[in-house]
Amino acid sequence: MRTHTSDRVFDAVNFIVLLAFTLICLAPFLHIAAISLSSAGPILSGKVSLLPVEFTTEAYAKVFTDGSMIRSLGFTVMLTVLYTLFCMLLSIAAGYPLANKKLRGRKGLMLIVVVTMFFSGGLIPEYILVRNLQLLDSIWALVLPGLINPFYLIILISFFANIPESLQESAEIDGCSHFRSLIGIMLPLSMPVIATLSLFYAVGRWNGFTDTLMYINSPELYPLQLKLYQLIQNNMITDLLQMEGAQMALVVPESLKAASVIFATVPILIVYPWLQRYFVNGVMIGAIKG
């Protein structure tokens, strides 16, 4: 009886802790959402917290009628999908052979991968490389330079290496080539790690804007995060000019900035529930029998 009571208390405490943690994580998002749905008066007076005050959708109407924002959204989606696809293709192509302990020179190749985690050419050499490859002001300048993350590659290699060799040996006995073994055995068993790394790559590309600042000049190639950066930066310049006594007619409303943040955040959040089904334990249970 005491055991059941203690278990219930433990479950209740866990639920309360989880609920508190969830609310803490959601609070900033709810605050931004409330600002985006509130009118200017309550925002300027600091009355908006987690719920909208004087509800209005005017900010979202401006965002969705802005052709540049819609164009940036479409380009960002295409860029993220293309980048994630290339990243995973190269990561799998490199991770599968490096997970094979029989590969000649495996230790040397792994050393090269590990070294790239700690040392890089730097920002200026990378810019010079992209310029010399004539990739400036093109989508490939945002895709090619960061195709493989060495840390994510090591995670994938470790996952491949933990798959029992008896599976691959059985496939070889049945006449499977390495490519068929990869497609038919390794990849289906590796869906959790592939989904996780795909999500990491997608989120990293979706939130990136520093490389766009360096490599992109054409407005049609601006991703959403760069649009948000310009929105906030222009507002900071406006505030600075006003402090110096200059005349400035346009100030970006806080509700419009908040609506733009929500507009740029929600699409990538939708991906999480879709990939959640792959984050399961025990995928290898039952893979080996006998």
XYZ file of N, CA and C in Angstrom, residues 30-250:
663
model
N 4.474 32.556 -25.902
C 3.136 33.105 -25.652
C 3.182 34.626 -25.525
N 4.253 35.153 -24.954
C 4.390 36.605 -24.819
C 4.495 37.271 -26.190
N 5.323 36.696 -27.061
C 5.464 37.244 -28.415
C 4.143 37.129 -29.174
N 3.470 35.981 -29.025
C 2.178 35.809 -29.689
C 1.158 36.814 -29.178
N 1.165 37.090 -27.880
C 0.228 38.067 -27.313
C 0.515 39.463 -27.849
N 1.781 39.823 -27.972
C 2.136 41.134 -28.518
C 1.667 41.259 -29.967
N 1.834 40.170 -30.721
C 1.453 40.219 -32.139
C -0.055 40.383 -32.328
N -0.844 40.029 -31.312
C -2.302 40.110 -31.411
C -2.883 41.256 -30.607
N -2.026 42.162 -30.121
C -2.487 43.290 -29.311
C -2.332 44.589 -30.087
N -3.097 45.586 -29.703
C -3.002 46.895 -30.338
C -1.824 47.672 -29.772
N -1.520 48.786 -30.384
C -0.295 49.523 -30.042
C -0.322 50.106 -28.631
N -1.489 50.608 -28.189
C -1.572 51.265 -26.883
C -1.141 50.375 -25.723
N -1.763 49.213 -25.542
C -1.354 48.328 -24.445
C 0.095 47.862 -24.541
N 0.608 47.688 -25.765
C 2.002 47.256 -25.915
C 2.945 48.329 -25.401
N 2.709 49.582 -25.798
C 3.588 50.677 -25.379
C 3.484 50.943 -23.878
N 2.321 50.675 -23.299
C 2.150 50.899 -21.851
C 2.574 49.709 -21.015
N 3.007 48.610 -21.669
C 3.508 47.446 -20.950
C 2.434 46.600 -20.306
N 1.219 46.620 -20.830
C 0.127 45.861 -20.236
C 0.027 44.440 -20.789
N 0.771 44.122 -21.836
C 0.665 42.807 -22.468
C 1.652 41.849 -21.816
N 1.160 40.712 -21.374
C 2.029 39.689 -20.789
C 1.895 38.391 -21.588
N 0.991 37.506 -21.170
C 0.815 36.229 -21.866
C -0.482 36.159 -22.653
N -1.344 37.150 -22.486
C -2.617 37.181 -23.199
C -2.748 38.494 -23.965
N -3.354 38.452 -25.147
C -3.523 39.694 -25.932
C -4.422 40.693 -25.217
N -4.123 41.968 -25.418
C -4.938 43.065 -24.887
C -5.410 43.898 -26.076
N -6.732 44.110 -26.145
C -7.341 44.781 -27.302
C -6.988 44.013 -28.575
N -7.540 42.803 -28.633
C -7.220 41.834 -29.684
C -7.369 42.445 -31.082
N -6.341 42.223 -31.920
C -6.370 42.665 -33.314
C -5.431 41.798 -34.135
N -5.789 41.574 -35.383
C -4.959 40.787 -36.299
C -4.338 41.665 -37.386
N -4.273 42.956 -37.124
C -3.751 43.895 -38.125
C -2.310 43.593 -38.487
N -1.496 43.212 -37.502
C -0.085 42.926 -37.770
C 0.057 41.727 -38.706
N -0.745 40.679 -38.478
C -0.674 39.497 -39.343
C -1.196 39.814 -40.742
N -2.188 40.699 -40.830
C -2.683 41.099 -42.148
C -1.578 41.779 -42.953
N -0.778 42.603 -42.290
C 0.328 43.267 -42.972
C 1.406 42.272 -43.380
N 1.682 41.287 -42.507
C 2.718 40.297 -42.818
C 2.304 39.446 -44.017
N 1.053 38.960 -44.014
C 0.608 38.050 -45.076
C 0.329 38.774 -46.392
N 0.189 40.087 -46.341
C 0.008 40.836 -47.590
C 1.329 41.410 -48.093
N 2.409 41.158 -47.370
C 3.736 41.615 -47.785
C 4.338 40.579 -48.725
N 4.467 40.935 -49.995
C 4.981 39.997 -50.980
C 6.382 39.525 -50.678
N 7.229 40.392 -50.115
C 8.605 40.004 -49.820
C 8.669 38.946 -48.722
N 7.775 39.020 -47.728
C 7.754 38.020 -46.659
C 7.313 36.661 -47.190
N 6.285 36.654 -48.043
C 5.818 35.395 -48.621
C 6.896 34.789 -49.508
N 7.582 35.641 -50.276
C 8.664 35.149 -51.125
C 9.801 34.583 -50.288
N 10.129 35.262 -49.199
C 11.184 34.768 -48.311
C 10.802 33.442 -47.667
N 9.522 33.289 -47.310
C 9.066 32.030 -46.735
C 9.237 30.887 -47.725
N 8.789 31.092 -48.957
C 8.938 30.050 -49.966
C 10.385 29.705 -50.229
N 11.238 30.742 -50.307
C 12.655 30.481 -50.550
C 13.291 29.761 -49.366
N 12.916 30.124 -48.141
C 13.491 29.495 -46.957
C 13.090 28.027 -46.872
N 11.841 27.719 -47.206
C 11.397 26.322 -47.218
C 12.185 25.524 -48.243
N 12.321 26.057 -49.451
C 13.074 25.363 -50.484
C 14.537 25.192 -50.083
N 15.136 26.240 -49.514
C 16.528 26.187 -49.095
C 16.726 25.149 -47.995
N 15.822 25.115 -47.021
C 15.944 24.176 -45.904
C 15.812 22.737 -46.377
N 14.849 22.474 -47.244
C 14.658 21.110 -47.759
C 15.867 20.675 -48.578
N 16.343 21.546 -49.456
C 17.495 21.213 -50.294
C 18.741 20.981 -49.447
N 18.976 21.857 -48.496
C 20.147 21.741 -47.632
C 20.102 20.466 -46.802
N 18.946 20.178 -46.195
C 18.824 18.983 -45.364
C 19.000 17.717 -46.191
N 18.431 17.700 -47.391
C 18.561 16.536 -48.257
C 20.016 16.275 -48.625
N 20.738 17.304 -49.041
C 22.142 17.145 -49.398
C 22.973 16.743 -48.180
N 22.693 17.350 -47.031
C 23.446 17.029 -45.813
C 23.292 15.563 -45.441
N 22.078 15.062 -45.474
C 21.852 13.678 -45.080
C 22.406 12.699 -46.107
N 22.318 13.026 -47.392
C 22.891 12.150 -48.409
C 24.400 12.011 -48.226
N 25.087 13.128 -48.012
C 26.531 13.067 -47.829
C 26.907 12.445 -46.495
N 26.124 12.719 -45.459
C 26.417 12.144 -44.145
C 26.270 10.626 -44.173
N 25.226 10.137 -44.829
C 25.032 8.687 -44.940
C 26.118 8.062 -45.805
N 26.463 8.754 -46.907
C 27.504 8.228 -47.791
C 28.856 8.155 -47.099
N 29.115 9.069 -46.169
C 30.382 9.048 -45.429
C 30.293 8.168 -44.188
N 29.138 8.166 -43.519
C 29.003 7.437 -42.262
C 28.967 5.933 -42.429
N 28.348 5.440 -43.490
C 28.236 3.995 -43.681
C 29.594 3.315 -43.842
N 30.464 3.776 -44.734
C 31.777 3.115 -44.832
C 32.649 3.341 -43.600
N 32.563 4.530 -42.978
C 33.399 4.792 -41.806
C 32.958 3.972 -40.597
N 31.735 3.466 -40.608
C 31.282 2.603 -39.516
C 31.788 1.178 -39.658
N 32.317 0.853 -40.823
C 32.859 -0.489 -41.074
C 34.277 -0.578 -40.526
N 34.469 -1.411 -39.521
C 35.782 -1.534 -38.889
C 36.821 -2.170 -39.803
N 36.369 -2.790 -40.888
C 37.304 -3.412 -41.829
C 37.828 -2.427 -42.874
N 37.332 -1.208 -42.870
C 37.749 -0.210 -43.856
C 39.208 0.175 -43.629
N 40.007 0.119 -44.660
C 41.421 0.491 -44.556
C 41.555 2.012 -44.403
N 42.414 2.422 -43.500
C 42.607 3.848 -43.252
C 41.486 4.488 -42.465
N 40.658 3.666 -41.829
C 39.496 4.186 -41.104
C 39.913 5.129 -39.983
N 40.942 4.776 -39.224
C 41.378 5.608 -38.104
C 41.891 6.963 -38.582
N 42.607 6.957 -39.693
C 43.100 8.221 -40.236
C 41.974 9.116 -40.702
N 40.977 8.520 -41.367
C 39.827 9.307 -41.822
C 39.018 9.840 -40.647
N 38.863 9.020 -39.604
C 38.152 9.485 -38.425
C 38.901 10.625 -37.738
N 40.236 10.558 -37.754
C 41.041 11.630 -37.175
C 40.819 12.933 -37.930
N 40.725 12.849 -39.256
C 40.471 14.041 -40.056
C 39.111 14.643 -39.709
N 38.114 13.777 -39.529
C 36.775 14.254 -39.171
C 36.794 14.952 -37.821
N 37.487 14.350 -36.849
C 37.532 14.918 -35.507
C 38.279 16.255 -35.501
N 39.349 16.358 -36.274
C 40.134 17.594 -36.310
C 39.289 18.758 -36.808
N 38.408 18.503 -37.774
C 37.577 19.584 -38.306
C 36.580 20.110 -37.288
N 36.355 19.356 -36.206
C 35.469 19.845 -35.154
C 36.108 20.962 -34.350
N 37.436 20.979 -34.287
C 38.143 21.930 -33.433
C 38.866 23.023 -34.215
N 39.156 22.773 -35.484
C 39.907 23.739 -36.276
C 39.174 23.999 -37.586
N 39.134 25.259 -37.982
C 38.523 25.645 -39.252
C 39.360 26.757 -39.885
N 39.098 27.000 -41.147
C 39.861 28.028 -41.842
C 39.553 29.430 -41.361
N 38.352 29.651 -40.850
C 37.968 30.982 -40.392
C 36.991 31.633 -41.351
N 36.458 32.742 -40.942
C 35.407 33.419 -41.692
C 35.921 33.992 -43.008
N 37.045 34.690 -42.966
C 37.574 35.341 -44.175
C 38.040 34.316 -45.204
N 38.822 33.282 -44.828
C 39.177 32.264 -45.834
C 37.954 31.578 -46.445
N 36.926 31.374 -45.628
C 35.715 30.757 -46.165
C 35.049 31.669 -47.189
N 35.019 32.972 -46.897
C 34.435 33.917 -47.857
C 35.255 33.937 -49.152
N 36.574 33.935 -49.029
C 37.432 33.938 -50.226
C 37.206 32.685 -51.051
N 37.043 31.538 -50.373
C 36.783 30.288 -51.086
C 35.468 30.358 -51.844
N 34.417 30.823 -51.189
C 33.111 30.926 -51.846
C 33.180 31.900 -53.015
N 33.910 32.998 -52.850
C 34.046 33.975 -53.934
C 34.813 33.379 -55.103
N 35.900 32.665 -54.830
C 36.700 32.080 -55.914
C 35.950 30.972 -56.645
N 35.032 30.321 -55.952
C 34.210 29.300 -56.599
C 33.025 29.910 -57.349
N 32.921 31.251 -57.313
C 31.865 31.986 -58.007
C 30.473 31.567 -57.528
N 30.369 31.414 -56.220
C 29.093 31.035 -55.621
C 28.372 32.212 -54.970
N 29.006 33.386 -54.966
C 28.381 34.539 -54.320
C 27.051 34.884 -54.983
N 26.102 35.303 -54.156
C 24.782 35.707 -54.613
C 24.065 34.567 -55.343
N 24.206 33.354 -54.812
C 23.478 32.205 -55.340
C 23.056 31.316 -54.177
N 22.082 30.468 -54.420
C 21.587 29.593 -53.368
C 22.640 28.598 -52.913
N 23.583 28.262 -53.810
C 24.607 27.269 -53.464
C 25.596 27.808 -52.443
N 25.697 29.117 -52.325
C 26.553 29.693 -51.284
C 25.985 29.429 -49.895
N 24.684 29.146 -49.816
C 24.041 28.847 -48.545
C 23.920 27.348 -48.295
N 24.256 26.541 -49.295
C 24.096 25.090 -49.186
C 25.440 24.373 -49.063
N 26.361 24.649 -49.971
C 27.580 23.853 -50.067
C 28.574 24.027 -48.918
N 28.816 25.245 -48.395
C 29.883 25.389 -47.390
C 29.678 24.584 -46.110
N 28.450 24.293 -45.718
C 28.240 23.600 -44.443
C 27.479 22.309 -44.582
N 27.806 21.512 -45.600
C 27.006 20.330 -45.881
C 27.122 19.254 -44.798
N 28.294 19.071 -44.230
C 28.476 18.011 -43.234
C 28.944 18.621 -41.923
N 28.193 18.352 -40.868
C 28.600 18.720 -39.522
C 29.349 17.526 -38.932
N 30.620 17.680 -38.569
C 31.400 16.517 -38.091
C 30.816 15.867 -36.852
N 30.225 16.663 -35.966
C 29.630 16.085 -34.763
C 28.445 15.195 -35.108
N 27.577 15.681 -36.004
C 26.430 14.872 -36.433
C 26.904 13.633 -37.182
N 27.976 13.766 -37.952
C 28.520 12.615 -38.678
C 29.011 11.541 -37.713
N 29.658 11.953 -36.643
C 30.146 10.988 -35.649
C 28.977 10.275 -34.979
N 27.886 11.006 -34.716
C 26.691 10.372 -34.147
C 26.155 9.305 -35.094
N 26.099 9.626 -36.380
C 25.593 8.670 -37.364
C 26.520 7.467 -37.484
N 27.817 7.708 -37.469
C 28.779 6.608 -37.531
C 28.615 5.687 -36.332
N 28.461 6.265 -35.167
C 28.292 5.449 -33.952
C 27.022 4.612 -34.025
N 25.953 5.186 -34.570
C 24.707 4.430 -34.683
C 24.872 3.279 -35.668
N 25.481 3.543 -36.810
C 25.720 2.480 -37.787
C 26.592 1.376 -37.190
N 27.610 1.776 -36.415
C 28.549 0.801 -35.855
C 27.880 -0.088 -34.813
N 26.807 0.386 -34.180
C 26.130 -0.397 -33.143
C 25.109 -1.375 -33.712
N 24.828 -1.285 -34.998
C 23.937 -2.265 -35.621
C 24.691 -3.584 -35.742
N 24.123 -4.690 -35.277
C 24.845 -5.975 -35.280
C 25.399 -6.342 -36.648
N 26.644 -6.773 -36.658
C 27.284 -7.157 -37.917
C 26.633 -8.391 -38.524
N 25.971 -9.192 -37.682
C 25.349 -10.418 -38.202
C 24.280 -10.102 -39.236
N 23.643 -8.937 -39.113
C 22.652 -8.543 -40.114
C 23.301 -8.335 -41.478
N 24.409 -7.606 -41.476
C 25.096 -7.356 -42.745
C 25.716 -8.639 -43.296
N 26.239 -9.480 -42.411
C 26.814 -10.734 -42.875
C 25.750 -11.623 -43.491
N 24.566 -11.644 -42.893
C 23.466 -12.425 -43.471
C 23.079 -11.883 -44.840
N 23.089 -10.556 -44.954
C 22.759 -9.952 -46.249
C 23.813 -10.288 -47.297
N 25.080 -10.300 -46.901
C 26.146 -10.648 -47.840
C 26.027 -12.097 -48.294
N 25.655 -12.983 -47.360
C 25.479 -14.389 -47.724
C 24.352 -14.544 -48.735
N 23.315 -13.725 -48.588
C 22.184 -13.768 -49.524
C 22.482 -13.067 -50.836
N 23.696 -12.506 -50.970
C 24.099 -11.877 -52.228
C 23.858 -10.389 -52.309
N 23.590 -9.726 -51.177
C 23.353 -8.281 -51.194
C 24.672 -7.526 -51.346
N 24.662 -6.513 -52.183
C 25.815 -5.624 -52.294
C 25.794 -4.642 -51.133
N 26.885 -3.857 -50.988
C 26.932 -2.860 -49.923
C 25.823 -1.824 -50.093
N 25.566 -1.430 -51.322
C 24.526 -0.437 -51.568
C 23.154 -0.981 -51.205
N 22.874 -2.223 -51.584
C 21.576 -2.821 -51.256
C 21.448 -3.055 -49.757
N 22.552 -3.411 -49.116
C 22.539 -3.584 -47.657
C 22.251 -2.263 -46.952
N 22.826 -1.192 -47.488
C 22.582 0.136 -46.911
C 21.129 0.529 -47.062
N 20.570 0.357 -48.257
C 19.196 0.781 -48.524
C 18.176 -0.117 -47.827
N 18.431 -1.421 -47.850
C 17.437 -2.360 -47.354
C 17.514 -2.677 -45.878
N 18.682 -2.503 -45.266
C 18.852 -2.909 -43.863
C 19.230 -1.734 -42.979
N 20.320 -1.054 -43.332
C 20.854 -0.024 -42.451
C 19.920 1.177 -42.314
N 19.435 1.684 -43.426
C 18.600 2.887 -43.371
C 17.267 2.660 -42.650
N 16.535 1.559 -42.928
C 15.293 1.356 -42.164
C 15.525 1.252 -40.660
N 16.631 0.650 -40.238
C 16.925 0.538 -38.821
C 17.440 1.842 -38.235
N 17.851 2.761 -39.089
C 18.461 4.015 -38.622
C 17.515 5.205 -38.732
N 16.231 4.966 -38.946
C 15.302 6.071 -39.110
C 15.269 7.029 -37.920
N 15.366 6.540 -36.664
C 15.363 7.515 -35.548
C 16.516 8.503 -35.626
N 17.737 8.009 -35.855
C 18.882 8.923 -35.894
C 18.848 9.773 -37.152
N 18.368 9.227 -38.261
C 18.264 10.009 -39.493
C 17.245 11.135 -39.327
N 16.112 10.831 -38.699
C 15.102 11.862 -38.461
C 15.624 12.938 -37.519
N 16.346 12.509 -36.484
C 16.882 13.469 -35.521
C 17.910 14.393 -36.163
N 18.851 13.822 -36.903
C 19.882 14.645 -37.544
C 19.279 15.522 -38.634
N 18.276 15.015 -39.339
C 17.600 15.844 -40.345
C 16.954 17.060 -39.689
N 16.362 16.829 -38.521
C 15.749 17.937 -37.796
C 16.799 18.950 -37.354
N 17.944 18.462 -36.867
C 19.026 19.361 -36.452
C 19.531 20.193 -37.630
N 19.754 19.534 -38.760
C 20.219 20.252 -39.947
C 19.171 21.269 -40.412
N 17.900 20.865 -40.409
C 16.840 21.754 -40.888
C 16.695 22.977 -39.988
N 16.714 22.765 -38.677
C 16.587 23.888 -37.751
C 17.780 24.830 -37.873
N 18.988 24.250 -38.007
C 20.178 25.082 -38.160
C 20.130 25.944 -39.407
N 19.659 25.364 -40.506
C 19.564 26.138 -41.751
C 18.419 27.146 -41.683
N 17.317 26.774 -41.084
C 16.170 27.676 -40.988
C 16.522 28.918 -40.169
N 17.300 28.737 -39.111
C 17.643 29.851 -38.221
C 18.905 30.601 -38.648
N 19.573 30.160 -39.687
C 20.826 30.796 -40.096
C 20.602 32.056 -40.911
N 21.441 33.056 -40.657
C 21.361 34.273 -41.469
C 22.729 34.938 -41.657
N 23.737 34.537 -40.868
C 25.043 35.188 -40.990
C 25.679 34.932 -42.353
N 25.543 33.708 -42.870
C 26.110 33.429 -44.189
C 25.374 34.210 -45.273
N 24.082 34.448 -45.082
C 23.336 35.256 -46.049
C 23.828 36.694 -46.052
N 24.185 37.210 -44.873
C 24.736 38.559 -44.794
C 26.015 38.683 -45.608
N 26.825 37.633 -45.624
C 28.115 37.690 -46.306
C 28.016 37.399 -47.795
N 27.151 36.469 -48.176
C 27.189 35.946 -49.536
C 26.078 36.446 -50.454
N 24.974 36.963 -49.902
C 23.793 37.247 -50.712
C 23.555 38.752 -50.795
N 23.311 39.231 -52.021
C 22.966 40.627 -52.263
C 21.568 40.789 -52.856
N 21.071 39.761 -53.529
C 19.772 39.850 -54.194
C 18.647 39.678 -53.187
N 17.685 40.588 -53.157
C 16.566 40.486 -52.202
C 15.742 39.216 -52.377
N 15.669 38.692 -53.609
C 14.869 37.486 -53.813
C 15.500 36.249 -53.183
N 16.739 36.346 -52.741
C 17.411 35.227 -52.071
C 17.522 35.439 -50.565
N 16.763 36.379 -50.034
C 16.786 36.633 -48.595
C 15.923 35.590 -47.874
N 16.461 34.842 -46.930
C 15.621 33.959 -46.114
C 14.880 34.750 -45.047
N 13.986 34.079 -44.359
C 13.143 34.749 -43.370
C 13.951 35.362 -42.231
N 14.969 34.642 -41.778
C 15.732 35.146 -40.644
C 16.463 36.447 -40.989
N 16.906 36.584 -42.219
C 17.544 37.832 -42.627
C 16.513 38.958 -42.704
N 15.296 38.638 -43.121
C 14.232 39.643 -43.129
C 13.945 40.131 -41.712
N 13.924 39.208 -40.748
C 13.719 39.597 -39.356
C 14.877 40.444 -38.852
N 16.082 40.057 -39.230
C 17.264 40.821 -38.822
C 17.195 42.245 -39.355
N 16.822 42.395 -40.615
C 16.719 43.728 -41.202
C 15.606 44.529 -40.535
N 14.516 43.855 -40.187
C 13.401 44.531 -39.525
C 13.836 45.115 -38.182
N 14.528 44.303 -37.395
C 14.991 44.770 -36.078
C 16.108 45.789 -36.227
N 17.019 45.561 -37.180
C 18.137 46.465 -37.389
C 17.653 47.842 -37.838
N 16.689 47.861 -38.738
C 16.146 49.146 -39.192
C 15.478 49.896 -38.047
N 14.819 49.152 -37.165
C 14.184 49.793 -36.020
C 15.230 50.352 -35.055
N 16.362 49.643 -34.886
C 17.435 50.132 -34.020
C 18.051 51.403 -34.600
N 18.227 51.424 -35.924
C 18.771 52.627 -36.572
C 17.809 53.800 -36.401
N 16.493 53.508 -36.514
C 15.489 54.548 -36.313
C 15.577 55.135 -34.914
N 15.685 54.256 -33.910
C 15.805 54.721 -32.528
C 17.060 55.564 -32.344
N 18.167 55.149 -32.968
C 19.415 55.892 -32.838
C 19.302 57.275 -33.468
N 18.677 57.348 -34.640
C 18.513 58.639 -35.302
C 17.607 59.557 -34.496
N 16.590 58.996 -33.870
C 15.713 59.812 -33.048
C 16.442 60.337 -31.819
N 17.336 59.529 -31.250
C 18.123 59.982 -30.101
C 19.048 61.123 -30.495
N 19.511 61.106 -31.750
C 20.410 62.153 -32.221
C 19.661 63.378 -32.719
N 18.332 63.349 -32.685
C 17.537 64.510 -33.072
C 17.137 64.520 -34.526
N 17.365 63.438 -35.267
C 16.995 63.411 -36.678
C 15.507 63.131 -36.820
N 14.958 63.467 -37.975
C 13.551 63.246 -38.236
C 13.390 61.907 -38.940
N 12.517 61.052 -38.391
C 12.286 59.745 -38.998
C 10.797 59.461 -38.950
N 10.196 59.231 -40.082
C 8.741 59.125 -40.125
C 8.249 57.718 -39.793
N 9.037 56.688 -40.112
C 8.546 55.323 -40.003
C 9.246 54.602 -38.862
